[in-house]
mmCIF file of C-alpha atoms in Angstrom:
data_model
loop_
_atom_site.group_PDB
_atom_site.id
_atom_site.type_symbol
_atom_site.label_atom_id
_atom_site.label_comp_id
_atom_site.label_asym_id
_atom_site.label_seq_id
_atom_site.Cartn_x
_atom_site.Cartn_y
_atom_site.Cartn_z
ATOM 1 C CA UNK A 1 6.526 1.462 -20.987
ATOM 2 C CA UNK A 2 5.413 -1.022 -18.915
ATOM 3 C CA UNK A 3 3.785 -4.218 -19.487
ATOM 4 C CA UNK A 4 1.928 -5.995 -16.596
ATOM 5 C CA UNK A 5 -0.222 -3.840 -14.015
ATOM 6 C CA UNK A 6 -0.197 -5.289 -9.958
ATOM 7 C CA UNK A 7 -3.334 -4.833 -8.468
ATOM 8 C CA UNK A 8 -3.286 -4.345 -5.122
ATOM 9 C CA UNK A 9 -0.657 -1.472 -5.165
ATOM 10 C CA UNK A 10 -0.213 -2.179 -1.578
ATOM 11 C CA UNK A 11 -1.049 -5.617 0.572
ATOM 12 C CA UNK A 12 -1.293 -5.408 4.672
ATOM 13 C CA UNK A 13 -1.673 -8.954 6.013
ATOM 14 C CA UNK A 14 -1.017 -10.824 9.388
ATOM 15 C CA UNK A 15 0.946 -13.819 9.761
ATOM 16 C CA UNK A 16 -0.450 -16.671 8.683
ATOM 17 C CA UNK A 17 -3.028 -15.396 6.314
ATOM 18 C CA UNK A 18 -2.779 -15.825 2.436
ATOM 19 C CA UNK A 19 -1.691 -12.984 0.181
ATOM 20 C CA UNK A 20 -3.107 -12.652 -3.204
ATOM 21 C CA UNK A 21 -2.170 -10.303 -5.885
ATOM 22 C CA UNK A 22 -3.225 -9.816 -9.383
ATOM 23 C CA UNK A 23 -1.463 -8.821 -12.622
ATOM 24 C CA UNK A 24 -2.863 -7.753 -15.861
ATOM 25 C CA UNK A 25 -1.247 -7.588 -18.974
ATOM 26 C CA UNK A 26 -1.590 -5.998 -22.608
ATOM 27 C CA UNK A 27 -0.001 -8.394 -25.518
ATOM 28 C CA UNK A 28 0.345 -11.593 -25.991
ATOM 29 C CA UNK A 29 3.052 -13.915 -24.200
ATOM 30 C CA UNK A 30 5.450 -16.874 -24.391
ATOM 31 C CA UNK A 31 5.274 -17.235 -20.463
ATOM 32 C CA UNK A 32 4.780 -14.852 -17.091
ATOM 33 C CA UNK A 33 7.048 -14.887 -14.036
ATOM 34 C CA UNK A 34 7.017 -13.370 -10.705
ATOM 35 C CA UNK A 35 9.602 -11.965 -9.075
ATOM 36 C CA UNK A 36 10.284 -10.310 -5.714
ATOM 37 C CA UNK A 37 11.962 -7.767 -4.317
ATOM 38 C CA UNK A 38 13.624 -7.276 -0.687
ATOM 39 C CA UNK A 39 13.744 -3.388 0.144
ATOM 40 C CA UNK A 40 16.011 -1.434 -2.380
ATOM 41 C CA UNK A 41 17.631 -4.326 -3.828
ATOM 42 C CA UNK A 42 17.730 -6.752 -7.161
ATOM 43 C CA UNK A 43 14.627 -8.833 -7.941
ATOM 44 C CA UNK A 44 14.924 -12.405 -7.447
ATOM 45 C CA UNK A 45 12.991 -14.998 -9.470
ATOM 46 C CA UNK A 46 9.978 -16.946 -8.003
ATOM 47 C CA UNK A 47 7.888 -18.305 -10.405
ATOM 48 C CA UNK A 48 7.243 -18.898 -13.886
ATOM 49 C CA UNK A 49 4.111 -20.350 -15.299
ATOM 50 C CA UNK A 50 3.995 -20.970 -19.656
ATOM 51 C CA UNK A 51 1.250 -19.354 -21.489
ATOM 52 C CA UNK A 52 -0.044 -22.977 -21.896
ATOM 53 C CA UNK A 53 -0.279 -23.897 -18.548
ATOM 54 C CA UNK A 54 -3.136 -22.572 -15.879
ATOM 55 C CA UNK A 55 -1.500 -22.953 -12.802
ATOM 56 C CA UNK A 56 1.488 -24.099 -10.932
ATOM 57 C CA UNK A 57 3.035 -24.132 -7.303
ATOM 58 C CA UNK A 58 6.112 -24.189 -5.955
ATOM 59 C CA UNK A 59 6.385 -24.463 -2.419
ATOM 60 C CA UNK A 60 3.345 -22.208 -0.662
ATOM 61 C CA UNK A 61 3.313 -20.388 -3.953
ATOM 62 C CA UNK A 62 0.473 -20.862 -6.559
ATOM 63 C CA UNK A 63 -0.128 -19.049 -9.578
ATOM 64 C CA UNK A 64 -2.351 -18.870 -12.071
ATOM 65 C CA UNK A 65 -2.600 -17.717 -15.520
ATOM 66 C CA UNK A 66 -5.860 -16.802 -17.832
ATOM 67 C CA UNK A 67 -4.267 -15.835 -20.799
ATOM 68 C CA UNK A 68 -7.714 -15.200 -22.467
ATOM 69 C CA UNK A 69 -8.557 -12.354 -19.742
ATOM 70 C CA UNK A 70 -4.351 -11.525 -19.462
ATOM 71 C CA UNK A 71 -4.431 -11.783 -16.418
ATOM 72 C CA UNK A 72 -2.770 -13.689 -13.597
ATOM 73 C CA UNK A 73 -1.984 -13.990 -9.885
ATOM 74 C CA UNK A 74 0.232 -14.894 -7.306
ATOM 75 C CA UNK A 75 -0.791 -16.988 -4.187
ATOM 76 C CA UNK A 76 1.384 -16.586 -1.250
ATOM 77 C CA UNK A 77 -0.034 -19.526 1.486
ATOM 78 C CA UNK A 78 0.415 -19.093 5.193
ATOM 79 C CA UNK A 79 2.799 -16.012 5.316
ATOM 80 C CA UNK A 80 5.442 -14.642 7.177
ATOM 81 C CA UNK A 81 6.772 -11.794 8.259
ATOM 82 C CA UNK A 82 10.032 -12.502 6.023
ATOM 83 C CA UNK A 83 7.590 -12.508 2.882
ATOM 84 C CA UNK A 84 7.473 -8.928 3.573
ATOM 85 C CA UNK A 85 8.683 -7.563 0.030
ATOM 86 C CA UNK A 86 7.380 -6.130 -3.494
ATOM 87 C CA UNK A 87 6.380 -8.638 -5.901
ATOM 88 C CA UNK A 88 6.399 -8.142 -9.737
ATOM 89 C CA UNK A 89 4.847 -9.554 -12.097
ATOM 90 C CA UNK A 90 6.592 -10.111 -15.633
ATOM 91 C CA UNK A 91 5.859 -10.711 -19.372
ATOM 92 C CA UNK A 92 8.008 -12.596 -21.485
ATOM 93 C CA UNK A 93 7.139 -12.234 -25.286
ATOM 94 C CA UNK A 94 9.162 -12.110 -28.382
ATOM 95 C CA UNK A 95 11.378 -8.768 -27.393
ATOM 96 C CA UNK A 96 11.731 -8.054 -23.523
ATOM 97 C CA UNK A 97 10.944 -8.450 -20.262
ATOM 98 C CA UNK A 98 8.742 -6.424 -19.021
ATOM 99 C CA UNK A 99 7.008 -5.366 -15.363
ATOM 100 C CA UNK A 100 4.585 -4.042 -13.656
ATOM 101 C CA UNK A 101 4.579 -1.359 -10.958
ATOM 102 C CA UNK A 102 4.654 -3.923 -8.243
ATOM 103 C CA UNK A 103 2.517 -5.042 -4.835
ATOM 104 C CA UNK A 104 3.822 -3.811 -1.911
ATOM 105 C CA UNK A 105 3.228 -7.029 0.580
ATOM 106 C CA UNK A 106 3.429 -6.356 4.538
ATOM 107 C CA UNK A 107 3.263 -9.306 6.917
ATOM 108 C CA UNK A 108 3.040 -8.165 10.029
ATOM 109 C CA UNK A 109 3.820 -10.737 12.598
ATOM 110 C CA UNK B 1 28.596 -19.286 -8.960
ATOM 111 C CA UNK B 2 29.251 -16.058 -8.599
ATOM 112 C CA UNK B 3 25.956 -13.586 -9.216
ATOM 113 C CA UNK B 4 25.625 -10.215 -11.311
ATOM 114 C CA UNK B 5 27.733 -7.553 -10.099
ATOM 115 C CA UNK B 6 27.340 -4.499 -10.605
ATOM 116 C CA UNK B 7 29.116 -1.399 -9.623
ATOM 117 C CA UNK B 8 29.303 1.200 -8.066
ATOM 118 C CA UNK B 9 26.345 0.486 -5.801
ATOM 119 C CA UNK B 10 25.827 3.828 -4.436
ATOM 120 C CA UNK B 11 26.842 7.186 -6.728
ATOM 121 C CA UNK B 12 26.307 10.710 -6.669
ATOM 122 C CA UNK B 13 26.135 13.231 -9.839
ATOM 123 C CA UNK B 14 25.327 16.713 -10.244
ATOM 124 C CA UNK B 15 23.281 18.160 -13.086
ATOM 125 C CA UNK B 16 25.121 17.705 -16.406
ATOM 126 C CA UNK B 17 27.659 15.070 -15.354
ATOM 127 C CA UNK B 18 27.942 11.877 -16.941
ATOM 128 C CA UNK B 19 28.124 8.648 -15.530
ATOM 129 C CA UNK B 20 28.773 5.309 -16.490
ATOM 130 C CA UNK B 21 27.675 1.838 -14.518
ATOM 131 C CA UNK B 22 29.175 -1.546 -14.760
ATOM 132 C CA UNK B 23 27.573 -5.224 -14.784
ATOM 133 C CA UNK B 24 29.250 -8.118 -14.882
ATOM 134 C CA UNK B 25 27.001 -11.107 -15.168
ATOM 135 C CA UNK B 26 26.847 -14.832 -14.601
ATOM 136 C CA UNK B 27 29.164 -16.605 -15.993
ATOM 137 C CA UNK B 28 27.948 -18.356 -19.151
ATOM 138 C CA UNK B 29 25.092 -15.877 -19.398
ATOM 139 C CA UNK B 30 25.316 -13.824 -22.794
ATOM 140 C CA UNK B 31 22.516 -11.608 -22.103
ATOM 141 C CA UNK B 32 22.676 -8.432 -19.938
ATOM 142 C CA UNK B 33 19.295 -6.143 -20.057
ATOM 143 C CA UNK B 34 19.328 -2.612 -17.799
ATOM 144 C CA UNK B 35 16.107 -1.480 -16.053
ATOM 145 C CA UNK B 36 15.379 1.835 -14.369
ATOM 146 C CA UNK B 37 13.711 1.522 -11.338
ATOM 147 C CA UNK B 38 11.896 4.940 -9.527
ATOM 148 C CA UNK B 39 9.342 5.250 -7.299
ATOM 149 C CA UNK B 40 6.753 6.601 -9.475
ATOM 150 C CA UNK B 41 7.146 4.308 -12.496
ATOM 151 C CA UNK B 42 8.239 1.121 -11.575
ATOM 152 C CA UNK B 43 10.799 -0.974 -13.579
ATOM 153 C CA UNK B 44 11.548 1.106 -16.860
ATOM 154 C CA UNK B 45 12.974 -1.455 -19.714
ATOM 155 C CA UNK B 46 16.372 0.353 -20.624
ATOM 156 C CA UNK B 47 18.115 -1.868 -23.184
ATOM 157 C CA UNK B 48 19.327 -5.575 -23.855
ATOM 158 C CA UNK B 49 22.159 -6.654 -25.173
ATOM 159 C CA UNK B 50 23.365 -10.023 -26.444
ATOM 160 C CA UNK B 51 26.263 -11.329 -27.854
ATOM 161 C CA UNK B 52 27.545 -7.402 -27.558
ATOM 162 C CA UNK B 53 24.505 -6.623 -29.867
ATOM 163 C CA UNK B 54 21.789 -3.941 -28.806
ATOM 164 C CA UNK B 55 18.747 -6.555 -29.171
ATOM 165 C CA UNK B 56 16.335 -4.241 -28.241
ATOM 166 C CA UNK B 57 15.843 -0.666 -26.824
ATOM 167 C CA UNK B 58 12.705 0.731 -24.415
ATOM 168 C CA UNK B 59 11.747 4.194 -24.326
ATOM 169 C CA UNK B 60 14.614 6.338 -23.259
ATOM 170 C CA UNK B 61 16.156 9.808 -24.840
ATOM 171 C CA UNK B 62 19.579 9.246 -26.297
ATOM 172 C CA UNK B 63 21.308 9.984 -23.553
ATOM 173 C CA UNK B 64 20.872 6.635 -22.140
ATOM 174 C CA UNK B 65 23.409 4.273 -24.160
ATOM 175 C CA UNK B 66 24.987 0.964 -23.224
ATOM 176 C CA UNK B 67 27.207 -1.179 -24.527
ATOM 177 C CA UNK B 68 28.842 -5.422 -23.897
ATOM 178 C CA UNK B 69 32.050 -6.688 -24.515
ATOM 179 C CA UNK B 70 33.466 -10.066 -25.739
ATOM 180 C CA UNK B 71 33.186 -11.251 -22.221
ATOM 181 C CA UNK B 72 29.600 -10.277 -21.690
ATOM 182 C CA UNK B 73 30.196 -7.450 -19.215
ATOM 183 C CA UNK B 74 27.783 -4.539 -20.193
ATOM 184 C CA UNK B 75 28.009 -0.847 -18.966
ATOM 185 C CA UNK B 76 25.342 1.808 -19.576
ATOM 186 C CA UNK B 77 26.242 5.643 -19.631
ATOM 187 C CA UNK B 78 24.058 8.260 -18.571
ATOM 188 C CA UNK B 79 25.431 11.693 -20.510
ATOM 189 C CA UNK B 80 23.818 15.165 -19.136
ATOM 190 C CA UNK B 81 22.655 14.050 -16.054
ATOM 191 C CA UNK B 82 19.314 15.642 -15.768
ATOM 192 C CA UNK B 83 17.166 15.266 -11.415
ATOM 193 C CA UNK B 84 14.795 13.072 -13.230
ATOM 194 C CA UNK B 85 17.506 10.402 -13.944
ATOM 195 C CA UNK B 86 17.862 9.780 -9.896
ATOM 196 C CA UNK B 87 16.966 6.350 -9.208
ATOM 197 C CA UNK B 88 17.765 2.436 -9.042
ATOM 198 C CA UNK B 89 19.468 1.108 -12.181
ATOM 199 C CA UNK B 90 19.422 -2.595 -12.081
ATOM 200 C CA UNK B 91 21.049 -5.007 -14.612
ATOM 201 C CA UNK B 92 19.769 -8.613 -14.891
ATOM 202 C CA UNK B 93 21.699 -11.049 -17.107
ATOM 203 C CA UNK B 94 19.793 -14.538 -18.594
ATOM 204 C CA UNK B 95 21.134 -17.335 -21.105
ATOM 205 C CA UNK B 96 18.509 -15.951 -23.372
ATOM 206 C CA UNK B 97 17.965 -19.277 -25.031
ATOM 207 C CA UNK B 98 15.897 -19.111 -28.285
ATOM 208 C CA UNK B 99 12.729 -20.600 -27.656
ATOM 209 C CA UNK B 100 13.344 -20.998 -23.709
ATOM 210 C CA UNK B 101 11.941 -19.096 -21.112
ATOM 211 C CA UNK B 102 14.456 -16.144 -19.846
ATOM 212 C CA UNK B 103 14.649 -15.712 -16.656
ATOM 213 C CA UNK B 104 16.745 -12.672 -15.082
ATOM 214 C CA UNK B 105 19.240 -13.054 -12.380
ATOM 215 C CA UNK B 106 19.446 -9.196 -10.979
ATOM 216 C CA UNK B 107 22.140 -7.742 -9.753
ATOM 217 C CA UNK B 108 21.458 -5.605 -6.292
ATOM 218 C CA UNK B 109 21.715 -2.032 -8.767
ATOM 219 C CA UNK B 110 22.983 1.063 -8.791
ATOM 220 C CA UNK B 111 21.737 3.869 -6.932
ATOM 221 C CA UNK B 112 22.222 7.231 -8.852
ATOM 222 C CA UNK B 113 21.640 10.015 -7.119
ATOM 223 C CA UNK B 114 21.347 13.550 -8.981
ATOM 224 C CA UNK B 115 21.825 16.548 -7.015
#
């Protein structure tokens, strides 16, 4: 079963503009990541933020993390059209990984 | 460094055939976990192994099994191939450090196809 929930499903933007998508979760964790994925291929890892920390960046990404609502989201500044790919969100607890159904981001350019 | 392999990358069954896929992950890595992936549901947890030790299992029938060797190389068989099991198996290994944060390197999967 899975774990995290992406919210929006799917994500049409223009270059340029910010992207913002939301994942909520159901237990509790020892840190969330983010991951992406290029059409049909492996994930790749993006981000991970500790379930004692709030927020972090890296590069013109920014995430946050309200582990009191289980919930947390991705920040994609100034996109382009090579963003264009499904991003996952991840728990990491005790067990496994697990991840949501992903956001389908278009950035059209 | 060389990154997860996994083969074969593209594979086609019939109903009732067996198959069985192949990762090999980063060197050093000692953790190998499987993940269905289908359009539907999303990444599916399959299994994890460590150390050539099932460390945990998700929701599957039987017929999914797995299994590593000494050099950390996992493979996962599929028995009784059922349409349901098309999709995009990906493997992901980590260092799976006790109280560090795992993070997967994927593999670009295995696409089953069941006719």
């Amino acid at each position: 079963s899975q774990q995290g929930e992406e919210d929006p499903q799917a994500l049409s933007i223009q270059e340029g503009e910010n992207a913002t998508m939301n994942c909520s979760y159901k237990t509790s964790i020892n840190n969330l990541q983010w991951y992406r994925q290029n059409s049909g291929r492996g994930l790749v890892h993006l981000i991970l933020i500790r379930s004692n920390e709030r927020e972090k960046h890296s590069g013109r990404l920014r995430v946050t993390l309200d582990t009191s609502k289980k919930s947390s989201s991705l920040l994609i500044t100034a996109s382009r059209a090579a963003d264009t790919a499904s991003y996952f969100c991840a728990t990491d607890g005790d067990n496994d990984m697990r991840f949501g159904a992903g956001t389908r981001l278009t950035v059209k350019p | 460094k060389a990154g997860v392999t996994q083969t074969p990358r593209y594979l086609i069954k019939t109903r009732g055939q067996q198959v069985t896929l192949s990762c090999s992950p980063i060197s050093g890595h000692r953790s190998v976990s499987w993940y269905q992936q289908t359009p539907g549901q999303g990444l599916q947890f399959l299994f994890e192994y460590f150390s050539e030790t099932q460390r945990n299992k998700g929701n599957f029938p039987g017929r999914f099994s797995g299994r590593q060797f000494s050099n950390s190389r996992s493979e996962m068989n599929v028995s009784t191939l059922e349409l349901g099991d098309s999709a995009l198996y990906l493997c992901a290994s980590s260092l799976r450090i006790i109280s560090g944060a795992n993070v997967l390197t994927f593999g670009a999967g295995s696409r089953l196809t069941v006719l």
